[in-house]
Coordinates of N, CA, C and O in Angstrom, one line a residue:
Q1 N 0.8 -1.2 0.0 CA 0.0 0.0 0.0 C 0.9 1.2 0.0 O 2.0 1.2 0.5
V2 N 0.3 2.3 -0.6 CA 1.0 3.6 -0.6 C 0.2 4.5 0.4 O -1.0 4.6 0.3
Q3 N 0.9 5.1 1.3 CA 0.3 6.0 2.3 C 0.7 7.4 1.9 O 1.9 7.7 1.6
L4 N -0.2 8.3 2.1 CA 0.0 9.7 1.8 C -0.3 10.5 3.1 O -1.4 10.3 3.7
V5 N 0.6 11.3 3.5 CA 0.4 12.1 4.7 C 0.6 13.6 4.4 O 1.7 14.0 4.0
E6 N -0.5 14.4 4.5 CA -0.4 15.8 4.3 C -0.1 16.6 5.5 O -0.4 16.1 6.6
S7 N 0.6 17.7 5.4 CA 0.9 18.6 6.5 C 1.0 20.0 6.0 O 1.1 20.3 4.8
G8 N 0.9 21.0 7.0 CA 1.1 22.4 6.6 C -0.1 23.2 6.6 O 0.0 24.4 6.4
G9 N -1.3 22.6 6.8 CA -2.5 23.4 6.9 C -2.6 24.2 8.2 O -1.8 24.1 9.1
G10 N -3.6 25.1 8.2 CA -3.7 25.9 9.4 C -4.6 27.1 9.2 O -5.3 27.2 8.1
L11 N -4.6 28.0 10.1 CA -5.5 29.2 10.1 C -4.6 30.4 9.8 O -3.6 30.7 10.5
V12 N -4.9 31.1 8.7 CA -4.1 32.3 8.3 C -5.1 33.4 8.0 O -6.3 33.2 7.7
Q13 N -4.6 34.6 7.9 CA -5.4 35.8 7.5 C -5.3 36.0 6.0 O -4.3 35.5 5.4
P14 N -6.3 36.7 5.4 CA -6.2 37.0 4.0 C -4.9 37.7 3.6 O -4.4 38.5 4.3
G15 N -4.4 37.2 2.5 CA -3.1 37.8 2.0 C -1.9 37.0 2.5 O -0.8 37.3 1.9
E16 N -2.0 36.2 3.5 CA -0.9 35.4 4.0 C -0.6 34.2 3.1 O -1.3 33.9 2.2
S17 N 0.4 33.4 3.5 CA 0.9 32.3 2.8 C 0.9 31.0 3.6 O 1.0 31.1 4.9
L18 N 0.8 29.9 3.0 CA 1.0 28.6 3.6 C 1.7 27.7 2.6 O 1.5 27.8 1.4
R19 N 2.4 26.7 3.1 CA 3.0 25.7 2.3 C 2.6 24.3 2.7 O 2.8 23.9 3.9
L20 N 1.9 23.6 1.8 CA 1.4 22.3 2.1 C 2.4 21.2 1.6 O 3.1 21.5 0.6
S21 N 2.6 20.2 2.4 CA 3.4 19.1 2.0 C 2.6 17.8 2.0 O 1.7 17.6 2.8
C22 N 3.0 16.9 1.1 CA 2.4 15.5 1.1 C 3.5 14.5 0.8 O 4.1 14.5 -0.3
A23 N 3.7 13.7 1.8 CA 4.8 12.7 1.6 C 4.2 11.3 1.4 O 3.3 10.9 2.2
A24 N 4.7 10.6 0.4 CA 4.2 9.2 0.1 C 5.2 8.3 0.7 O 6.4 8.5 0.6
S25 N 4.7 7.2 1.3 CA 5.5 6.2 1.9 C 4.9 4.8 1.7 O 3.7 4.7 1.2
G26 N 5.6 3.8 2.1 CA 5.1 2.4 1.9 C 5.7 1.7 0.7 O 6.8 2.0 0.3
R27 N 4.9 0.8 0.1 CA 5.4 0.0 -1.0 C 5.2 0.9 -2.3 O 4.1 1.1 -2.8
I28 N 6.3 1.4 -2.8 CA 6.3 2.3 -3.9 C 7.3 1.8 -5.0 O 8.5 1.8 -4.7
F29 N 6.8 1.5 -6.1 CA 7.8 1.2 -7.2 C 8.0 2.5 -8.0 O 9.2 2.8 -8.3
R30 N 6.9 3.2 -8.3 CA 7.1 4.5 -9.1 C 5.9 5.4 -8.8 O 4.7 4.9 -8.7
I31 N 6.1 6.7 -8.7 CA 5.1 7.6 -8.6 C 5.0 8.4 -9.9 O 6.0 8.8 -10.4
Y32 N 3.8 8.6 -10.4 CA 3.6 9.3 -11.7 C 3.1 10.7 -11.3 O 3.7 11.5 -10.6
A33 N 1.9 11.1 -11.8 CA 1.4 12.4 -11.5 C 1.0 12.6 -10.1 O 0.7 11.6 -9.4
M34 N 1.2 13.8 -9.6 CA 0.9 14.2 -8.2 C 0.0 15.4 -8.3 O 0.2 16.3 -9.1
R35 N -1.0 15.5 -7.5 CA -2.0 16.5 -7.5 C -2.5 17.0 -6.2 O -2.4 16.2 -5.2
W36 N -3.0 18.2 -6.1 CA -3.7 18.7 -5.0 C -5.1 19.0 -5.4 O -5.4 19.6 -6.4
H37 N -6.1 18.6 -4.5 CA -7.5 18.9 -4.7 C -7.9 19.6 -3.5 O -7.2 19.6 -2.4
R38 N -9.1 20.2 -3.5 CA -9.7 20.8 -2.3 C -11.2 20.6 -2.3 O -11.8 20.5 -3.3
Q39 N -11.7 20.6 -1.1 CA -13.2 20.5 -0.9 C -13.6 21.5 0.2 O -13.2 21.3 1.3
A40 N -14.4 22.4 -0.2 CA -15.0 23.4 0.8 C -16.3 22.8 1.3 O -17.0 22.0 0.6
P41 N -16.8 23.3 2.4 CA -18.1 22.8 3.0 C -19.2 23.0 2.0 O -19.4 24.1 1.4
G42 N -20.0 21.9 1.7 CA -21.1 22.0 0.8 C -20.8 22.1 -0.6 O -21.7 22.2 -1.5
K43 N -19.5 21.9 -1.0 CA -19.1 21.9 -2.4 C -18.4 20.6 -2.8 O -18.0 19.9 -2.0
Q44 N -18.4 20.4 -4.1 CA -17.7 19.3 -4.6 C -16.2 19.4 -4.5 O -15.7 20.5 -4.6
R45 N -15.5 18.3 -4.5 CA -14.0 18.3 -4.5 C -13.6 18.8 -5.9 O -14.2 18.4 -6.9
E46 N -12.6 19.7 -5.9 CA -12.1 20.2 -7.2 C -10.6 20.2 -7.3 O -9.9 20.2 -6.2
L47 N -10.1 20.0 -8.5 CA -8.6 20.0 -8.7 C -8.1 21.4 -8.6 O -8.6 22.3 -9.1
V48 N -7.0 21.5 -7.8 CA -6.3 22.7 -7.6 C -5.1 22.8 -8.5 O -4.9 23.8 -9.3
A49 N -4.2 21.8 -8.5 CA -3.0 21.8 -9.3 C -2.5 20.4 -9.5 O -2.8 19.5 -8.6
G50 N -1.7 20.2 -10.5 CA -1.1 18.9 -10.8 C 0.3 19.1 -11.3 O 0.6 20.1 -11.9
I51 N 1.1 18.0 -11.1 CA 2.5 18.0 -11.7 C 2.8 16.7 -12.2 O 2.6 15.7 -11.5
A52 N 3.3 16.6 -13.4 CA 3.7 15.3 -14.0 C 5.1 14.9 -13.6 O 5.8 15.7 -13.0
T53 N 5.5 13.7 -14.1 CA 6.8 13.2 -13.8 C 7.9 14.1 -14.4 O 9.0 14.2 -13.9
D54 N 7.6 14.8 -15.5 CA 8.6 15.6 -16.2 C 8.6 17.0 -15.6 O 9.3 17.9 -16.1
G55 N 7.8 17.3 -14.6 CA 7.7 18.6 -14.0 C 6.8 19.5 -14.6 O 6.6 20.7 -14.0
S56 N 6.1 19.2 -15.6 CA 5.1 20.1 -16.2 C 3.9 20.2 -15.2 O 3.6 19.2 -14.5
T57 N 3.3 21.4 -15.2 CA 2.3 21.7 -14.2 C 1.0 22.2 -14.9 O 1.0 22.7 -16.0
N58 N -0.1 22.0 -14.1 CA -1.3 22.6 -14.5 C -2.0 23.1 -13.3 O -1.9 22.6 -12.2
Y59 N -2.8 24.2 -13.5 CA -3.5 24.9 -12.4 C -4.9 25.2 -12.7 O -5.2 25.5 -13.9
A60 N -5.7 25.2 -11.7 CA -7.1 25.7 -11.9 C -7.0 27.2 -12.0 O -6.1 27.9 -11.5
D61 N -7.9 27.8 -12.8 CA -7.9 29.2 -13.0 C -7.9 30.0 -11.8 O -7.3 31.1 -11.7
F62 N -8.6 29.5 -10.7 CA -8.8 30.3 -9.5 C -7.5 30.4 -8.7 O -7.5 31.1 -7.7
V63 N -6.5 29.7 -9.0 CA -5.2 29.8 -8.2 C -4.0 30.2 -9.1 O -2.9 30.4 -8.5
K64 N -4.2 30.4 -10.4 CA -3.1 30.7 -11.2 C -2.5 32.1 -10.8 O -3.2 33.0 -10.5
G65 N -1.2 32.0 -10.7 CA -0.5 33.2 -10.2 C -0.3 33.4 -8.7 O 0.4 34.2 -8.2
R66 N -1.0 32.5 -8.0 CA -1.0 32.6 -6.5 C -0.4 31.3 -5.9 O 0.3 31.4 -4.9
F67 N -0.7 30.1 -6.5 CA -0.2 28.9 -6.0 C 0.8 28.3 -6.9 O 0.8 28.5 -8.1
T68 N 1.8 27.5 -6.3 CA 2.8 26.9 -7.1 C 2.9 25.4 -6.5 O 3.1 25.2 -5.3
I69 N 2.8 24.5 -7.5 CA 3.0 23.1 -7.1 C 4.4 22.7 -7.5 O 4.9 23.1 -8.5
S70 N 5.0 21.8 -6.7 CA 6.4 21.3 -7.0 C 6.5 19.9 -6.4 O 5.6 19.5 -5.6
R71 N 7.5 19.2 -6.8 CA 7.7 17.9 -6.2 C 9.2 17.6 -6.0 O 10.1 18.1 -6.7
D72 N 9.5 16.7 -5.1 CA 10.8 16.2 -4.8 C 10.8 14.7 -5.0 O 10.3 14.0 -4.1
N73 N 11.2 14.2 -6.1 CA 11.1 12.8 -6.4 C 11.9 12.0 -5.5 O 11.6 10.8 -5.2
A74 N 13.0 12.5 -5.0 CA 13.9 11.7 -4.1 C 13.2 11.5 -2.8 O 13.5 10.5 -2.1
K75 N 12.3 12.4 -2.4 CA 11.6 12.3 -1.1 C 10.1 11.8 -1.3 O 9.4 11.7 -0.4
N76 N 9.8 11.5 -2.6 CA 8.4 11.2 -2.9 C 7.4 12.1 -2.2 O 6.4 11.7 -1.6
T77 N 7.7 13.4 -2.4 CA 6.9 14.4 -1.8 C 6.4 15.5 -2.8 O 7.2 15.9 -3.7
V78 N 5.2 16.0 -2.6 CA 4.7 17.0 -3.4 C 4.3 18.2 -2.5 O 3.9 18.0 -1.4
Y79 N 4.5 19.4 -3.0 CA 4.3 20.6 -2.2 C 3.3 21.5 -2.9 O 3.1 21.5 -4.1
L80 N 2.6 22.3 -2.1 CA 1.8 23.4 -2.7 C 2.1 24.7 -1.9 O 1.7 24.8 -0.8
Q81 N 2.7 25.6 -2.6 CA 3.0 26.9 -2.0 C 1.8 27.8 -2.4 O 1.5 28.0 -3.5
M82 N 1.1 28.3 -1.3 CA -0.1 29.1 -1.5 C 0.2 30.5 -1.0 O 0.4 30.7 0.2
N83 N 0.2 31.4 -1.9 CA 0.4 32.8 -1.6 C -0.9 33.6 -1.8 O -1.8 33.2 -2.5
S84 N -1.0 34.8 -1.2 CA -2.1 35.7 -1.4 C -3.4 35.0 -1.1 O -4.4 35.1 -1.9
L85 N -3.5 34.3 0.0 CA -4.7 33.5 0.3 C -5.9 34.3 0.5 O -5.8 35.4 1.0
K86 N -7.0 33.8 0.0 CA -8.3 34.5 0.1 C -9.3 33.6 1.0 O -9.1 32.4 1.1
P87 N -10.3 34.2 1.6 CA -11.2 33.5 2.3 C -11.9 32.3 1.5 O -12.1 31.2 2.1
E88 N -12.0 32.5 0.2 CA -12.6 31.5 -0.6 C -11.7 30.3 -0.8 O -12.1 29.3 -1.4
D89 N -10.4 30.4 -0.4 CA -9.5 29.3 -0.5 C -9.7 28.3 0.7 O -9.1 27.3 0.8
T90 N -10.6 28.7 1.6 CA -10.8 27.9 2.8 C -11.4 26.5 2.4 O -12.4 26.5 1.7
A91 N -10.8 25.4 2.8 CA -11.2 24.1 2.3 C -10.3 23.1 3.0 O -9.3 23.4 3.6
V92 N -10.7 21.8 2.8 CA -9.8 20.7 3.2 C -9.0 20.4 1.9 O -9.6 20.2 0.8
Y93 N -7.7 20.4 2.0 CA -6.8 20.1 0.8 C -6.4 18.7 0.9 O -5.8 18.2 1.9
Y94 N -6.5 18.0 -0.3 CA -6.2 16.6 -0.4 C -5.1 16.4 -1.4 O -5.1 16.9 -2.5
C95 N -4.2 15.5 -1.0 CA -3.1 15.1 -2.0 C -3.6 13.8 -2.7 O -4.3 13.0 -2.1
N96 N -3.2 13.7 -3.9 CA -3.6 12.6 -4.8 C -2.5 12.2 -5.7 O -1.9 13.1 -6.3
V97 N -2.0 11.0 -5.7 CA -1.0 10.6 -6.6 C -1.4 9.3 -7.4 O -2.2 8.5 -6.9
D98 N -0.8 9.2 -8.5 CA -0.9 8.0 -9.3 C 0.4 7.2 -9.1 O 1.5 7.7 -9.3
A99 N 0.3 5.9 -8.7 CA 1.5 5.2 -8.3 C 1.4 3.7 -8.6 O 0.3 3.2 -8.7
Q100 N 2.5 3.1 -8.8 CA 2.6 1.6 -8.9 C 3.3 1.1 -7.6 O 4.4 1.6 -7.2
E101 N 2.7 0.1 -7.0 CA 3.4 -0.5 -5.8 C 4.5 -1.5 -6.3 O 5.5 -1.6 -5.6
R102 N 4.2 -2.1 -7.4 CA 5.2 -3.1 -7.9 C 5.2 -3.0 -9.4 O 4.2 -2.5 -10.0
V103 N 6.3 -3.4 -10.1 CA 6.4 -3.3 -11.5 C 5.3 -4.2 -12.2 O 4.9 -3.9 -13.3
T104 N 4.9 -5.2 -11.5 CA 3.9 -6.1 -12.1 C 2.5 -5.7 -11.8 O 1.5 -6.3 -12.4
L105 N 2.3 -4.6 -11.1 CA 0.9 -4.1 -10.8 C 0.6 -2.9 -11.6 O 1.5 -2.1 -11.9
P106 N -0.7 -2.7 -11.9 CA -1.0 -1.5 -12.7 C -0.9 -0.2 -11.8 O -1.0 -0.3 -10.6
M107 N -0.8 0.9 -12.4 CA -0.9 2.2 -11.7 C -2.3 2.4 -11.2 O -3.3 2.0 -11.8
R108 N -2.4 3.0 -10.0 CA -3.7 3.3 -9.5 C -3.6 4.6 -8.7 O -2.4 5.1 -8.4
G109 N -4.7 5.2 -8.3 CA -4.7 6.4 -7.6 C -4.8 6.2 -6.1 O -5.4 5.3 -5.6
Y110 N -4.1 7.1 -5.4 CA -4.1 7.1 -3.9 C -4.4 8.5 -3.4 O -4.1 9.5 -4.0
W111 N -5.1 8.5 -2.2 CA -5.5 9.8 -1.6 C -5.0 9.9 -0.2 O -5.0 8.9 0.5
G112 N -4.7 11.1 0.2 CA -4.4 11.4 1.6 C -5.7 11.7 2.3 O -6.8 11.8 1.7
Q113 N -5.6 11.9 3.6 CA -6.7 12.2 4.5 C -7.1 13.7 4.5 O -8.2 14.0 5.0
G114 N -6.3 14.5 4.0 CA -6.6 15.9 3.9 C -6.0 16.8 5.1 O -5.8 16.3 6.1
T115 N -5.8 18.0 4.8 CA -5.4 19.0 5.8 C -6.2 20.3 5.6 O -6.5 20.7 4.5
Q116 N -6.7 20.8 6.7 CA -7.6 21.9 6.7 C -6.8 23.2 6.5 O -5.8 23.5 7.2
V117 N -7.3 24.0 5.6 CA -6.8 25.4 5.4 C -7.9 26.4 5.6 O -9.0 26.2 5.0
T118 N -7.8 27.3 6.6 CA -8.8 28.3 6.9 C -8.2 29.7 6.7 O -7.1 30.0 7.3
V119 N -8.8 30.5 5.9 CA -8.4 31.8 5.6 C -9.4 32.8 6.2 O -10.6 32.8 5.6
S120 N -9.1 33.5 7.2 CA -10.1 34.3 7.9 C -9.4 35.4 8.7 O -8.4 35.2 9.2
S121 N -10.1 36.6 8.7 CA -9.6 37.7 9.5 C -10.2 37.7 10.9 O -9.9 38.5 11.7

């Protein structure tokens, strides 16, 4: 199994920054795409940003220019640098990766348990 542990969430004021981390551990042969999603109360989970194995990235329009996703392949870790946070960024942020546990097994998706981000004055 692949385990994902997110960290870095918290309570901040509008305009401030946070950096989320998500570390993958366990039985890992290879990690492919890594993503951050979020889910606000009463809303559907939505994709925030993703990063491929070659480092190419994609962002939701609502975070472009404010958030930056990155990865450290040696540490099996993905980061989300969040700047200029707004109250509407308040949500539980989830890490999601595509990974293979063994070379003989197909790639599948894994999810973390989420970390709360609250932006409020």
